[in-house]
Coordinates of N, CA and C in Angstrom, one line a residue:
X28 N 106.5 0.2 -27.4 CA 105.5 0.5 -28.3 C 104.7 1.7 -27.8
X29 N 104.1 2.4 -28.8 CA 103.3 3.6 -28.5 C 102.0 3.5 -29.2
X30 N 100.9 3.9 -28.5 CA 99.6 4.0 -29.1 C 99.4 5.5 -29.4
X31 N 99.0 5.8 -30.7 CA 98.8 7.1 -31.1 C 97.4 7.3 -31.7
X32 N 96.7 8.3 -31.2 CA 95.3 8.6 -31.7 C 95.3 10.0 -32.1
X33 N 95.0 10.2 -33.4 CA 95.0 11.6 -34.0 C 93.6 11.8 -34.5
X34 N 93.0 13.0 -34.1 CA 91.6 13.3 -34.5 C 91.6 14.8 -34.9
X35 N 91.1 15.0 -36.1 CA 90.8 16.4 -36.6 C 89.5 16.9 -36.0
X36 N 89.6 18.0 -35.4 CA 88.4 18.5 -34.6 C 87.9 19.8 -35.1
X37 N 88.2 20.2 -36.3 CA 87.9 21.5 -36.9 C 86.5 21.7 -37.5
X38 N 85.9 20.5 -37.9 CA 84.6 20.6 -38.6 C 83.8 19.4 -38.4
X39 N 82.5 19.5 -38.8 CA 81.6 18.4 -38.6 C 81.1 18.2 -37.2
X40 N 80.7 17.0 -36.9 CA 80.1 16.6 -35.6 C 81.1 16.9 -34.5
X41 N 82.3 16.6 -34.7 CA 83.3 16.8 -33.6 C 83.5 18.2 -33.3
X42 N 83.4 19.1 -34.2 CA 83.5 20.6 -33.9 C 82.3 21.1 -33.2
X43 N 81.1 20.4 -33.4 CA 79.9 20.8 -32.8 C 79.8 20.3 -31.3
X44 N 80.3 19.1 -31.1 CA 80.3 18.5 -29.7 C 81.6 17.8 -29.5
X45 N 82.7 18.5 -29.2 CA 84.0 17.9 -29.1 C 84.0 16.8 -28.0
X46 N 83.5 17.1 -26.8 CA 83.6 16.1 -25.7 C 82.7 14.9 -26.0
X47 N 81.5 15.1 -26.5 CA 80.7 14.0 -26.8 C 81.2 13.1 -27.9
X48 N 81.7 13.7 -28.9 CA 82.3 12.9 -30.0 C 83.6 12.2 -29.7
X49 N 84.5 12.9 -28.9 CA 85.7 12.2 -28.5 C 85.4 11.1 -27.5
X50 N 84.4 11.3 -26.7 CA 84.0 10.2 -25.8 C 83.5 9.0 -26.5
X51 N 82.7 9.2 -27.5 CA 82.1 8.2 -28.3 C 83.3 7.5 -29.1
X52 N 84.2 8.2 -29.7 CA 85.3 7.6 -30.4 C 86.1 6.7 -29.5
X53 N 86.5 7.2 -28.3 CA 87.3 6.5 -27.4 C 86.5 5.2 -26.9
X54 N 85.2 5.3 -26.6 CA 84.5 4.1 -26.2 C 84.4 3.1 -27.4
X55 N 84.1 3.5 -28.6 CA 83.9 2.6 -29.7 C 85.2 2.0 -30.1
X56 N 86.2 2.8 -30.3 CA 87.5 2.2 -30.8 C 88.2 1.5 -29.7
X57 N 88.1 1.9 -28.5 CA 88.6 1.2 -27.3 C 88.0 -0.2 -27.2
X58 N 86.7 -0.3 -27.5 CA 86.1 -1.6 -27.4 C 86.4 -2.5 -28.6
X59 N 86.9 -1.9 -29.7 CA 87.2 -2.6 -30.9 C 88.7 -3.2 -30.9
X60 N 89.5 -2.7 -30.0 CA 90.9 -3.1 -30.0 C 91.2 -4.6 -29.9
X61 N 90.3 -5.3 -29.3 CA 90.5 -6.8 -29.2 C 90.5 -7.5 -30.6
X62 N 90.1 -6.8 -31.6 CA 90.2 -7.3 -33.0 C 91.6 -7.2 -33.6
X63 N 92.5 -6.6 -32.9 CA 93.8 -6.3 -33.5 C 94.8 -7.1 -32.7
X64 N 96.0 -7.4 -33.3 CA 97.1 -8.1 -32.6 C 97.8 -7.2 -31.6
X65 N 97.6 -5.9 -31.7 CA 98.2 -4.9 -30.9 C 99.7 -5.0 -31.1
X66 N 100.2 -5.0 -32.3 CA 101.6 -5.0 -32.7 C 101.9 -3.8 -33.5
X67 N 103.2 -3.3 -33.4 CA 103.5 -2.1 -34.2 C 103.1 -2.3 -35.7
X68 N 102.5 -1.2 -36.2 CA 101.9 -1.2 -37.6 C 100.4 -1.4 -37.6
X69 N 99.9 -2.0 -36.5 CA 98.4 -2.0 -36.5 C 97.8 -0.6 -36.4
X70 N 96.6 -0.5 -36.9 CA 95.9 0.8 -36.9 C 94.7 0.8 -37.7
X71 N 93.9 1.9 -37.6 CA 92.7 2.0 -38.3 C 92.2 3.4 -38.4
X72 N 91.4 3.7 -39.4 CA 90.8 5.0 -39.5 C 89.8 5.2 -38.4
X73 N 89.5 6.4 -38.0 CA 88.6 6.7 -36.9 C 87.5 7.6 -37.5
X74 N 86.2 7.3 -37.2 CA 85.1 7.9 -37.7 C 84.2 8.6 -36.6
X75 N 83.6 9.7 -37.0 CA 82.7 10.4 -36.0 C 81.3 9.7 -36.1
X76 N 80.3 10.2 -35.4 CA 79.0 9.6 -35.4 C 78.2 9.8 -36.7
X77 N 78.7 10.6 -37.6 CA 78.1 10.8 -38.9 C 78.9 9.9 -39.9
X78 N 79.7 9.0 -39.4 CA 80.5 8.1 -40.3 C 81.5 8.8 -41.2
X79 N 82.0 10.0 -40.8 CA 82.9 10.8 -41.5 C 84.3 10.5 -40.9
X80 N 85.3 10.2 -41.7 CA 86.6 9.9 -41.2 C 87.2 11.2 -40.6
X81 N 87.6 11.1 -39.4 CA 88.2 12.3 -38.7 C 89.6 12.0 -38.2
X82 N 90.1 10.9 -38.4 CA 91.5 10.6 -38.0 C 91.9 9.2 -38.0
X83 N 92.9 8.8 -37.2 CA 93.2 7.4 -37.2 C 94.0 7.1 -35.9
X84 N 94.1 5.8 -35.6 CA 94.9 5.4 -34.5 C 95.9 4.4 -35.1
X85 N 97.1 4.3 -34.4 CA 98.1 3.3 -34.8 C 99.1 3.0 -33.7
X86 N 99.7 1.9 -33.8 CA 100.7 1.5 -32.9 C 102.1 1.6 -33.6
X87 N 103.1 2.1 -32.9 CA 104.4 2.3 -33.5 C 105.5 1.8 -32.5
X88 N 106.6 1.5 -33.0 CA 107.7 1.2 -32.2 C 108.2 2.4 -31.5
X89 N 108.7 2.3 -30.3 CA 109.4 3.5 -29.7 C 110.9 3.3 -29.8
X90 N 111.5 4.2 -30.5 CA 113.0 4.1 -30.7 C 113.7 4.0 -29.4
X91 N 114.7 3.1 -29.4 CA 115.6 3.1 -28.2 C 116.8 3.9 -28.4
X92 N 117.2 4.6 -27.3 CA 118.3 5.5 -27.4 C 119.6 4.8 -27.3

């Protein structure tokens, strides 16, 4: 299984303070993971401190070779 976090950083709060906003996103969403089964297909939109959607995280299967 693979955890994927994608965040658009080109505009808004995250463009103004990338380290601060990414740190907040990681703390907030990391603390929220206990609400999920942590199974492939789980995921959620990710928001900056202005409550603007800036990306998403999701869990996916890792293909076996």
